[in-house]
XYZ file of C-alpha atoms in Angstrom:
737
model
C -2.383 49.944 20.001
C -6.121 51.239 19.899
C -8.917 49.410 21.150
C -10.494 48.808 17.927
C -7.644 46.713 16.800
C -8.124 44.290 19.571
C -9.988 41.097 18.672
C -12.778 39.790 21.544
C -12.627 36.285 22.522
C -16.013 36.360 21.190
C -14.582 37.137 17.733
C -11.752 33.899 17.952
C -14.148 31.666 16.226
C -16.078 31.000 13.579
C -18.847 28.474 13.374
C -19.718 27.820 9.869
C -23.640 27.439 10.353
C -26.492 28.137 7.883
C -29.443 30.371 9.254
C -32.144 27.599 9.963
C -33.754 27.202 13.086
C -32.232 23.013 13.033
C -28.898 24.468 12.355
C -29.134 26.880 15.511
C -30.387 23.875 17.444
C -27.496 21.608 16.557
C -24.613 24.292 17.680
C -26.143 24.021 21.535
C -25.954 20.025 20.976
C -23.247 17.343 20.490
C -22.787 17.135 16.751
C -24.601 14.419 15.680
C -24.053 12.573 11.813
C -26.613 13.041 9.619
C -29.620 10.222 9.903
C -28.400 6.908 9.019
C -30.366 5.220 6.226
C -30.917 1.607 7.489
C -29.929 -0.921 4.999
C -32.717 -3.544 3.621
C -32.212 -7.079 5.640
C -29.364 -5.455 7.953
C -28.661 -8.208 10.767
C -27.407 -5.780 12.947
C -29.005 -4.841 16.107
C -28.112 -2.902 19.437
C -28.194 -5.621 22.297
C -31.143 -4.974 24.786
C -29.380 -5.805 27.932
C -26.527 -3.618 28.004
C -25.961 0.177 25.911
C -23.093 -0.141 23.131
C -22.943 -3.616 22.428
C -24.311 -4.896 19.212
C -24.781 -8.315 17.646
C -24.869 -9.483 14.105
C -24.797 -12.913 12.545
C -22.003 -13.201 9.831
C -22.972 -13.098 6.204
C -20.554 -12.807 3.180
C -23.290 -11.281 1.252
C -22.757 -7.013 1.731
C -25.017 -4.469 -0.074
C -22.592 -2.978 -2.472
C -21.068 0.532 -1.349
C -21.711 3.822 -2.902
C -19.305 4.371 -5.528
C -19.003 7.866 -5.294
C -18.072 7.626 -1.456
C -15.463 4.882 -1.263
C -12.475 3.979 -3.006
C -13.265 0.593 -5.060
C -9.980 -1.190 -4.349
C -9.656 -0.138 -0.639
C -13.104 0.638 0.295
C -11.744 3.535 2.145
C -13.910 6.905 2.581
C -12.863 9.410 -0.319
C -13.346 12.948 -1.289
C -15.431 13.319 -4.831
C -16.320 15.458 -7.457
C -19.442 16.021 -9.958
C -19.152 15.876 -13.400
C -22.319 16.798 -14.458
C -24.968 19.491 -14.342
C -27.426 16.318 -12.992
C -25.352 15.139 -10.381
C -24.864 18.389 -9.107
C -28.535 19.049 -8.820
C -29.537 15.685 -7.645
C -27.246 16.254 -4.666
C -28.644 15.806 -1.134
C -26.877 15.385 2.012
C -26.175 11.731 3.689
C -24.448 9.557 6.167
C -21.211 9.177 3.770
C -21.058 12.823 3.353
C -20.174 13.451 6.817
C -16.650 11.868 5.856
C -16.190 15.046 4.105
C -17.228 17.695 6.308
C -14.502 19.917 7.632
C -13.872 19.576 11.306
C -11.773 22.937 11.141
C -13.893 26.371 11.241
C -11.903 28.828 9.812
C -9.458 30.217 12.146
C -9.411 33.868 13.482
C -6.526 35.606 11.767
C -5.370 39.446 11.351
C -5.453 41.097 9.148
C -8.779 40.080 8.084
C -9.532 38.776 4.476
C -11.752 41.521 3.829
C -8.707 44.086 4.444
C -7.681 46.349 1.628
C -3.824 44.748 2.009
C -3.121 42.648 -1.360
C -3.457 38.919 -0.897
C -2.009 35.703 -1.878
C -3.785 33.290 -3.713
C -2.470 29.558 -4.215
C -4.384 27.766 -6.617
C -3.383 24.048 -6.430
C -3.365 22.139 -9.587
C -1.595 18.776 -9.531
C -1.941 16.030 -11.891
C -5.594 16.360 -12.246
C -6.329 16.217 -8.771
C -7.607 13.950 -6.383
C -4.612 11.820 -5.838
C -3.644 10.519 -2.081
C -5.129 13.714 -0.927
C -8.720 12.151 -1.658
C -8.573 9.450 1.107
C -10.176 11.083 3.986
C -8.731 8.860 6.566
C -5.204 8.893 5.155
C -3.153 6.709 3.494
C -0.045 4.839 3.129
C 1.925 6.469 0.273
C 5.310 7.328 0.352
C 7.077 11.047 -0.318
C 3.499 12.915 -0.699
C 3.076 15.949 -1.999
C 2.798 18.530 1.631
C 2.216 22.359 1.485
C 3.141 23.896 4.867
C 4.044 27.460 4.045
C 0.678 28.526 5.407
C 1.415 31.718 7.008
C 2.270 33.402 3.635
C -1.192 32.424 2.023
C -4.917 33.710 2.412
C -6.646 31.890 -0.333
C -6.213 28.064 -1.486
C -8.240 27.082 -4.458
C -8.105 23.460 -4.956
C -8.220 23.196 -8.815
C -9.581 20.175 -11.393
C -11.055 19.760 -14.379
C -13.938 17.940 -13.183
C -17.218 20.349 -13.431
C -17.759 20.909 -9.592
C -14.455 20.478 -7.303
C -15.142 19.841 -4.074
C -12.013 20.367 -2.003
C -10.874 17.153 -0.347
C -11.342 17.659 3.205
C -7.847 17.007 4.445
C -6.788 20.579 2.599
C -9.953 22.366 4.158
C -9.053 21.242 7.684
C -5.271 21.939 7.519
C -5.755 25.265 5.563
C -8.448 26.292 8.105
C -6.594 25.855 10.995
C -4.155 28.461 9.533
C -6.747 30.954 9.019
C -6.949 30.667 5.245
C -10.074 30.622 3.242
C -10.774 27.727 0.426
C -12.618 27.610 -2.354
C -13.543 24.900 -4.476
C -13.596 25.198 -8.665
C -16.902 25.467 -10.945
C -15.382 24.964 -14.401
C -16.867 24.246 -17.788
C -14.911 23.613 -20.783
C -15.142 22.532 -24.749
C -18.160 22.051 -26.558
C -19.609 20.167 -23.559
C -18.969 23.311 -21.372
C -20.673 25.195 -23.994
C -24.134 22.855 -24.012
C -24.010 22.957 -20.101
C -24.065 26.454 -20.147
C -26.384 26.931 -22.405
C -28.637 24.364 -20.206
C -28.651 26.580 -17.119
C -27.576 30.208 -18.164
C -29.570 30.658 -21.454
C -33.110 29.978 -20.046
C -35.457 31.605 -16.989
C -33.686 33.074 -13.712
C -34.639 30.128 -11.841
C -32.607 27.815 -13.909
C -29.071 29.480 -12.706
C -30.721 29.928 -9.359
C -31.219 26.453 -8.878
C -27.357 26.031 -10.043
C -26.243 28.687 -7.521
C -28.041 27.355 -4.712
C -26.686 24.092 -4.926
C -23.104 25.565 -4.896
C -23.683 27.583 -1.770
C -25.296 24.704 -0.133
C -22.159 22.345 -1.021
C -19.945 25.143 0.475
C -21.721 25.509 3.341
C -22.474 21.803 3.917
C -18.755 20.686 3.633
C -17.602 23.742 5.600
C -15.360 25.568 2.727
C -15.632 28.995 1.736
C -16.494 29.573 -1.837
C -16.126 29.008 -5.961
C -13.565 29.926 -8.316
C -15.728 30.298 -11.413
C -14.106 29.455 -14.492
C -15.819 29.455 -17.990
C -13.135 28.341 -20.625
C -15.913 27.810 -23.617
C -17.894 30.355 -25.737
C -21.077 31.400 -24.667
C -24.454 32.376 -26.413
C -25.640 35.609 -26.161
C -28.379 34.595 -23.889
C -25.984 32.949 -21.656
C -23.622 35.530 -21.462
C -26.865 37.706 -21.146
C -27.516 35.689 -17.751
C -23.903 35.261 -16.480
C -23.658 38.416 -14.414
C -26.685 37.868 -12.554
C -25.898 34.256 -11.801
C -22.414 35.510 -10.329
C -24.432 38.374 -8.572
C -26.704 35.741 -7.024
C -24.397 33.392 -6.322
C -22.180 35.884 -4.295
C -24.888 37.057 -2.388
C -26.621 33.762 -1.631
C -22.859 32.455 -0.692
C -22.012 35.787 1.584
C -25.676 35.046 3.264
C -24.931 31.451 4.119
C -21.206 31.510 4.705
C -19.760 33.881 6.647
C -16.838 35.552 4.685
C -17.536 33.417 1.703
C -15.788 34.387 -1.655
C -16.738 33.932 -5.369
C -14.244 34.651 -7.817
C -14.261 35.128 -11.492
C -11.389 33.633 -13.962
C -10.246 35.784 -16.903
C -11.631 34.003 -19.835
C -14.732 34.839 -21.317
C -15.542 38.426 -22.506
C -19.084 40.158 -22.299
C -19.725 39.259 -26.126
C -19.660 35.510 -25.140
C -16.291 34.751 -27.174
C -13.653 33.145 -25.442
C -10.505 35.238 -25.458
C -8.204 35.550 -22.401
C -7.591 38.973 -21.923
C -4.568 39.010 -19.232
C -6.011 42.038 -17.447
C -9.068 43.337 -16.181
C -10.578 45.949 -18.919
C -13.603 47.031 -20.225
C -14.306 43.592 -21.963
C -14.449 41.511 -18.707
C -15.247 44.307 -16.015
C -18.974 43.328 -15.973
C -17.729 39.988 -14.377
C -15.731 41.309 -11.640
C -18.041 43.654 -10.811
C -20.998 41.304 -10.338
C -18.231 38.845 -7.722
C -15.590 39.486 -5.109
C -12.588 39.326 -7.569
C -11.159 38.827 -10.733
C -8.255 36.178 -11.289
C -6.371 37.031 -14.544
C -4.757 34.904 -16.919
C -0.928 34.450 -17.158
C 0.478 36.140 -20.085
C 0.413 39.883 -18.764
C 3.273 42.226 -18.625
C 3.882 45.557 -17.303
C 1.491 47.914 -19.271
C -1.248 45.093 -18.451
C -0.782 46.107 -14.765
C -0.573 49.689 -15.324
C -3.541 49.825 -17.325
C -5.969 47.578 -14.838
C -5.037 50.488 -12.180
C -7.715 52.555 -13.743
C -10.277 49.741 -14.139
C -10.004 48.427 -10.493
C -10.500 51.538 -8.954
C -10.315 50.930 -5.170
C -10.572 47.536 -5.656
C -6.878 46.544 -6.526
C -6.844 43.642 -3.842
C -9.954 42.180 -5.864
C -7.728 41.561 -8.783
C -5.683 38.611 -8.426
C -2.561 38.418 -11.291
C -1.928 35.298 -12.061
C 1.145 33.532 -11.892
C 2.022 30.104 -14.062
C 5.054 28.729 -11.504
C 5.136 25.923 -14.489
C 6.417 29.401 -16.659
C 4.114 28.141 -19.657
C 3.665 30.513 -22.547
C 4.856 34.404 -22.594
C 5.004 35.038 -18.988
C 6.949 37.231 -16.083
C 9.192 34.599 -14.145
C 7.680 31.304 -13.222
C 9.711 28.550 -11.551
C 12.684 29.840 -9.415
C 12.329 33.161 -10.750
C 8.865 33.714 -9.737
C 9.697 36.673 -7.359
C 10.103 38.661 -10.937
C 6.629 38.164 -10.980
C 5.586 38.860 -7.653
C 7.841 42.092 -7.559
C 5.943 43.540 -10.493
C 2.684 42.507 -9.058
C 3.086 44.271 -5.700
C 4.425 46.966 -7.385
C 1.152 48.255 -8.471
C -0.551 47.013 -5.471
C -2.338 43.789 -6.971
C -2.929 40.707 -5.238
C -1.268 37.836 -6.565
C -2.888 33.916 -7.794
C 0.102 31.535 -7.707
C -0.821 28.644 -10.391
C 0.417 25.487 -9.496
C 3.434 25.829 -7.140
C 3.224 22.334 -6.803
C 5.930 22.428 -9.616
C 8.732 22.059 -6.806
C 7.184 18.417 -6.410
C 6.078 17.329 -9.862
C 9.027 18.482 -12.071
C 11.990 18.397 -9.397
C 13.770 15.597 -7.657
C 11.266 13.984 -4.944
C 14.337 13.324 -2.720
C 15.453 16.962 -2.489
C 11.117 18.179 -2.310
C 11.413 20.069 1.079
C 14.902 21.726 0.225
C 13.346 22.956 -2.992
C 9.934 23.769 -1.622
C 12.081 26.118 0.842
C 13.837 27.608 -1.469
C 11.046 28.447 -3.877
C 9.016 30.091 -0.976
C 12.316 32.009 0.950
C 12.574 33.882 -2.682
C 9.236 35.140 -2.435
C 9.372 36.201 1.203
C 9.830 39.547 1.031
C 6.700 39.774 -1.250
C 4.448 37.732 0.866
C 3.185 39.590 3.730
C 1.955 37.213 6.712
C -1.136 37.181 9.174
C -1.143 36.340 12.716
C -3.052 33.769 14.636
C -5.512 35.187 17.256
C -7.394 32.921 19.364
C -6.400 30.491 22.115
C -6.070 27.450 22.545
C -3.001 27.566 20.227
C -1.039 24.161 20.341
C 1.057 22.421 17.334
C 3.191 19.516 17.377
C 4.916 20.711 14.034
C 3.394 17.656 12.468
C 3.149 17.957 8.467
C 0.209 15.849 8.628
C 2.840 12.537 7.072
C 6.121 10.905 8.463
C 7.693 7.309 8.429
C 5.704 6.512 11.834
C 3.599 7.488 14.254
C 4.226 9.027 17.541
C 2.014 9.604 20.073
C 3.158 11.949 22.957
C 6.904 10.309 22.794
C 5.618 6.532 22.624
C 5.736 4.994 19.064
C 2.385 3.983 18.336
C 2.907 2.863 14.681
C 5.791 2.168 11.916
C 5.327 2.623 8.156
C 4.754 5.681 5.642
C 1.638 7.618 6.282
C -0.060 10.943 4.587
C -3.039 12.241 6.290
C -3.602 15.883 5.398
C -5.807 16.600 8.034
C -3.470 15.778 10.705
C -1.038 18.813 9.722
C -1.024 21.301 12.648
C -0.002 24.975 12.718
C 3.244 25.803 10.725
C 5.679 27.872 11.815
C 7.339 30.917 9.546
C 9.775 29.333 8.176
C 13.060 30.696 6.898
C 16.523 31.582 7.698
C 17.490 34.305 10.268
C 21.077 35.872 10.760
C 21.982 38.336 13.434
C 22.516 42.056 12.150
C 26.137 43.079 12.321
C 29.376 41.556 11.412
C 28.785 38.474 13.462
C 28.222 35.052 12.579
C 25.434 34.084 14.421
C 22.761 32.067 12.627
C 19.501 30.123 12.768
C 17.712 27.839 10.310
C 14.326 26.161 10.613
C 13.401 22.886 8.557
C 11.034 20.239 8.456
C 11.868 17.297 10.176
C 10.843 13.274 9.695
C 13.359 11.796 11.790
C 12.086 12.191 14.694
C 8.894 13.336 16.272
C 7.146 13.804 19.746
C 3.777 14.012 18.459
C 2.615 12.769 15.023
C 4.823 12.435 12.404
C 7.291 15.501 12.007
C 9.013 18.073 14.294
C 11.049 21.356 13.761
C 14.768 20.919 13.500
C 16.427 24.145 14.319
C 20.468 24.443 13.949
C 22.274 27.513 14.838
C 25.224 29.226 15.935
C 25.600 31.620 18.724
C 28.634 33.913 18.071
C 31.141 34.907 20.976
C 29.979 38.504 21.179
C 26.541 37.982 22.042
C 24.783 36.022 24.895
C 21.791 34.534 23.011
C 20.223 34.220 19.548
C 16.206 33.803 19.244
C 13.843 33.405 16.064
C 10.370 34.373 15.724
C 8.430 30.990 14.869
C 4.609 32.534 15.103
C 3.082 35.881 14.561
C 0.235 36.383 17.424
C -2.505 38.994 17.959
C -4.394 37.496 21.090
C -6.327 39.320 23.558
C -4.926 37.522 26.428
C -6.931 36.294 29.498
C -5.508 36.827 32.882
C -3.559 33.712 32.992
C -1.984 31.520 30.242
C -0.381 28.570 30.671
C 2.531 27.661 28.261
C 4.527 24.242 27.549
C 7.617 23.641 25.116
C 9.070 19.993 24.389
C 12.370 19.990 23.084
C 15.262 18.022 22.806
C 18.670 19.087 22.090
C 21.121 16.878 20.022
C 24.749 16.209 21.148
C 26.274 17.238 24.197
C 25.101 20.918 23.864
C 24.687 23.128 27.142
C 22.614 25.366 25.424
C 19.460 26.870 27.397
C 16.225 26.561 25.225
C 13.295 28.947 26.429
C 10.270 30.549 25.229
C 9.627 33.985 24.661
C 6.647 36.579 23.954
C 6.441 39.998 22.653
C 3.136 41.585 24.401
C 0.985 44.760 22.553
C -0.341 47.668 24.512
C 3.173 48.248 26.459
C 1.666 51.043 28.138
C -0.793 49.525 30.109
C 0.202 45.891 29.702
C 0.796 44.413 33.260
C 3.250 41.243 33.507
C 2.487 40.024 37.491
C 3.626 36.722 37.307
C 7.249 35.418 38.985
C 7.578 33.174 35.904
C 8.850 36.371 34.338
C 12.684 36.027 34.520
C 13.447 39.834 33.010
C 11.355 42.333 30.692
C 13.326 44.297 28.262
C 10.188 46.558 26.482
C 7.573 44.603 25.793
C 9.506 40.789 25.077
C 9.001 38.904 28.080
C 11.516 35.662 28.931
C 9.848 32.890 30.616
C 11.205 31.276 33.507
C 9.923 27.044 33.977
C 7.752 26.329 36.785
C 9.650 23.585 38.598
C 6.173 22.461 40.605
C 2.949 23.429 38.451
C 0.427 24.475 40.175
C -1.852 21.771 41.448
C -4.898 22.522 39.213
C -2.609 22.234 36.113
C -0.942 19.161 37.327
C -3.146 16.602 34.968
C -1.815 18.376 32.152
C 1.940 19.497 33.226
C 2.923 16.372 35.120
C 5.866 15.734 33.216
C 7.026 19.472 33.374
C 11.040 19.704 33.733
C 11.169 16.036 33.569
C 13.300 13.801 31.065
C 10.787 12.069 28.820
C 11.174 8.882 26.501
C 13.767 9.574 23.918
C 15.661 12.438 24.986
C 12.660 14.982 24.823
C 12.328 17.873 27.625
C 9.095 19.671 28.674
C 9.378 22.944 30.184
C 5.721 24.559 31.780
C 4.970 28.324 32.019
C 2.342 30.299 33.745
C 2.180 33.757 32.773
C -0.231 36.497 34.543
C -0.857 39.388 32.242
C -3.636 42.331 32.732
C -4.789 44.222 29.452
C -1.995 42.502 27.213
C -2.103 41.234 23.552
C 0.373 38.695 22.668
C 2.194 39.836 19.625
C 4.907 37.106 18.666
C 6.127 33.804 20.057
C 9.937 33.137 19.829
C 12.445 30.235 20.763
C 15.455 31.579 22.287
C 19.097 29.599 22.548
C 21.599 31.203 25.234
C 24.820 30.136 25.999
C 26.047 28.453 29.125
C 26.994 30.424 31.866
C 30.938 31.213 31.633
C 31.436 30.021 28.100
C 33.304 32.633 25.654
C 33.296 30.325 22.614
C 31.389 30.008 19.725
C 28.059 28.065 20.346
C 26.739 25.478 17.934
C 23.415 23.631 18.441
C 21.061 21.412 16.923
C 17.093 21.375 18.400
C 14.144 19.617 17.925
C 10.832 21.370 18.811
C 8.211 18.477 19.458
C 5.443 21.016 20.707
C 4.274 24.457 21.376
C 1.097 24.884 23.911
C -0.456 28.504 24.653
C -3.689 27.950 26.473
C -6.350 29.846 28.959
C -4.935 28.453 32.474
C -8.309 28.550 33.565
C -9.981 26.839 30.404
C -8.236 23.426 31.740
C -10.404 23.352 34.516
C -13.545 22.994 32.633
C -14.649 19.430 32.526
C -14.781 17.760 29.178
C -17.907 16.517 27.627
C -18.209 12.607 26.930
C -17.896 10.697 23.864
C -21.573 9.640 23.634
C -23.531 7.039 21.695
C -20.693 5.227 20.207
C -23.029 2.566 17.360
C -21.568 0.222 15.013
C -23.295 0.390 11.280
C -22.755 -1.225 7.579
C -20.883 -3.997 9.119
C -19.394 -6.119 6.331
C -17.662 -9.354 6.699
C -14.778 -10.878 3.909
C -13.800 -14.621 3.867
C -10.229 -15.037 4.145
C -7.944 -16.382 1.387
C -7.852 -19.718 2.178
C -9.457 -22.214 4.521
C -6.999 -23.927 7.207
C -8.113 -27.184 8.373
C -6.911 -27.185 11.695
C -9.161 -24.316 13.048
C -11.374 -21.811 11.846
C -9.764 -18.777 9.787
C -9.945 -15.213 10.570
C -12.203 -12.970 9.227
C -11.951 -9.521 7.844
C -14.547 -6.863 9.321
C -15.368 -3.711 7.737
C -17.406 -1.224 9.388
C -18.958 2.363 10.120
C -18.271 3.896 13.685
C -20.694 6.857 14.576
C -20.716 9.279 17.690
C -21.839 12.309 19.132
C -19.278 14.957 20.517
C -19.073 18.653 20.185
C -16.400 18.865 17.618
C -15.278 22.380 18.714
C -13.755 21.099 21.302
C -11.276 18.444 19.916
C -8.635 18.507 17.606
C -9.883 15.397 16.454
C -10.265 11.691 17.413
C -7.853 8.457 17.982
C -9.732 5.624 17.183
C -8.665 2.118 18.699
C -9.852 -1.744 19.285
C -9.503 -4.820 21.364
C -9.970 -8.005 19.666
C -8.632 -7.392 15.969
C -5.404 -6.799 14.251
C -5.018 -4.297 10.914
C -4.410 -6.530 8.165
C -1.448 -4.095 7.182
C -0.322 -4.365 10.897
C 1.007 -1.249 11.400
C 1.178 -1.425 15.198
C 4.821 -1.296 16.806
C 3.551 -3.433 19.906
C 0.724 -6.044 19.744
C -2.278 -4.638 21.676
C -2.651 -6.192 25.169
C -5.028 -5.962 28.096
C -3.985 -2.205 28.858
C -3.379 -0.927 25.388
C -5.616 -1.477 22.521
C -4.637 -1.391 18.995
C -4.269 2.016 17.419
C -6.719 2.268 14.008
C -6.603 5.650 13.070
C -7.448 9.214 13.335
C -10.798 10.537 12.797
C -11.595 14.308 12.120
C -15.685 13.817 12.041
C -17.879 12.084 14.487
C -17.399 8.792 12.376
C -14.698 6.582 11.235
C -14.656 3.334 8.660
C -12.774 0.358 10.016
C -11.288 -1.292 6.750
C -10.309 -5.064 7.118
C -9.931 -5.624 10.718
C -8.705 -9.379 11.112
C -10.563 -10.715 13.774
C -10.785 -14.374 14.852
C -14.063 -16.369 13.724
C -16.609 -17.303 15.877
C -16.793 -20.844 16.988
C -19.979 -23.190 17.541
C -21.932 -21.738 20.084
C -19.689 -18.992 20.921
C -19.766 -15.304 19.948
C -16.736 -13.565 18.640
C -15.868 -9.895 20.275
C -14.345 -7.081 18.974
C -14.319 -3.497 21.014
C -14.201 0.195 19.550
C -13.096 2.941 21.847
C -12.965 6.125 20.965
C -10.577 8.879 22.358
C -11.222 12.696 22.349
C -8.101 14.651 21.759
C -8.874 17.993 23.078
C -8.027 21.378 21.337
C -5.974 22.173 24.755
C -3.716 19.397 23.521
C -3.209 16.578 26.547
C -4.111 12.895 27.010
C -8.189 12.181 28.143
C -7.823 8.825 30.376
C -9.249 5.784 28.638
C -11.966 5.681 31.459
C -13.306 8.660 29.362
C -13.189 7.327 26.203
C -16.558 6.453 24.506
C -16.716 2.854 23.417
C -19.193 0.329 21.641
C -18.486 -3.542 21.390
C -19.697 -5.895 18.357
C -20.733 -9.450 19.385
C -20.531 -11.744 16.240
C -21.916 -15.268 15.756
C -21.522 -17.985 12.921
C -24.671 -18.536 10.668
C -26.923 -21.339 11.970
């Protein structure tokens, strides 16, 4: 491979920062939440005798919460949208917005989105939007919609019919983790939309520039990547005349403030202002295409439309996203389980594809068969969907879908009950079925598995057969393009079902085969550039903290294998898992295996000290009376509050929040907390977390109540941080005089 195609480690991550001096300074300091406004009459104060201790007198007259930011029934933080021009122009960042800021920067990927390869856009439109995915800290819904075929997708658009659709942060975190950029939607419709467009487009340029500036600031602040502009109403001549300058200004400003940002235009209005869908790029709408990054066509096209567009698009074929309505509404090609017919024609002519509402498999088919139907849908499209590669370390995944029927933390059951938290979805593999070439009967299939998990709520289930004529079968899990440091540390956690004696191992392929040198005894054999790795029986002492379980049976039947590989001038290309027949076996071998976690990290990075969680604080405390007052003793209280802290977010996958001295009202924990095991409250993907309805004992006469909160950082390298290194804050509360 030529040197120009190899990424440097410095380009492995992109930190989404604005150009201001304050933001440049923030890049060097631990991330801090926006400045908080003190509530009038707030009784909470920090104890002067001990840092991290806060005091409050219990009161049942709280200030109302801002409706936009909190669910009115549960008071949980929620993602939000704007319905009017006034709301959009009045928005300014403040503390509550911090919940909705994406933790994950847009992951490094190859090829980059700027390449001329045809792309795949997914436009997510489901039942009006902002369903269970609006709950930023997750919810307890059963059988939610989940998307996990990210390696086939380049752009994710969150669509709704609200004027300014800000993508719920869970989608942005999940997409960015897979190197997929995320767009919100700016939409105007019907007569109200025409009046709105007239208000900001028909006058002076400062009017439409103010709207564009707000859209750019919103994308920059919440860490998503741009906008789909969808004008579904007629425009006056004055308004349509200003639409191309608006698009050009929005696109230019977004590119300056959001590296890699995109502005796309939906095929609706013509250059004369009339609302008439063209189903193609042509002379009536070309002016809008020329003013932004791409064009999303309407859905009722035929192949002759595609042929005509070849001349219109010129060298920008990949910037034309041909719309495919998966619901197959109207006079369309394909759709539903025939969507491959649409993709075949689109790719034949070299265009990008925009798949609208592939959640059809969830909305219209049996929920009980959702995973099978979703896998079927994407497998039918697989040959038309080029994948992209991961290109930065550390690479760690537990295959968690961001949902489950219980929560597990490194083999230990943490809570029981359904949960859904899109931000908690981890990097997903290249799903599919694989058959050995030739006349043999070997095969291997991959599926999501909610029945068991090592970490999170799910694992990866692999079933297969090793035919008598071969010694092993292997399947590619991930496509990589990672320039590797001199030594990498790898870990595989797996579980074989039944009494199978099949051996399980990781395999790598490396690029630069002519110069790539593998110098570690951990390499068992070398065939071409594909390396089979031998587990380390005794991990190096400096890795013992993270690899102490290597080779040992773990709880629940899980096994962890660890590897250390020395490389020089190498590029990691693929990550396989291989299944080998037992020595001496000549029979057909069937196996069922669950993968619980894979880690690939720079071995030297594990030696760097972790920053401490600092400045844990408690604010916006709210108390609720119990439903009834027992006469024998003071009734327990319900406590809600916001925790916030300082930490460099680029160094964590998330935070786990715990407490001593309270219980959750929905009682999700498997075991009650004890002196050495605090109660798990939830996951945070920001430097703040809202505690909701924590049940605590009432303070007695002359006696303070106490609850202590603990914030556990989860490093990107994927290991447990000792409890002594967690951040903590205590709240002491007393009854009113």
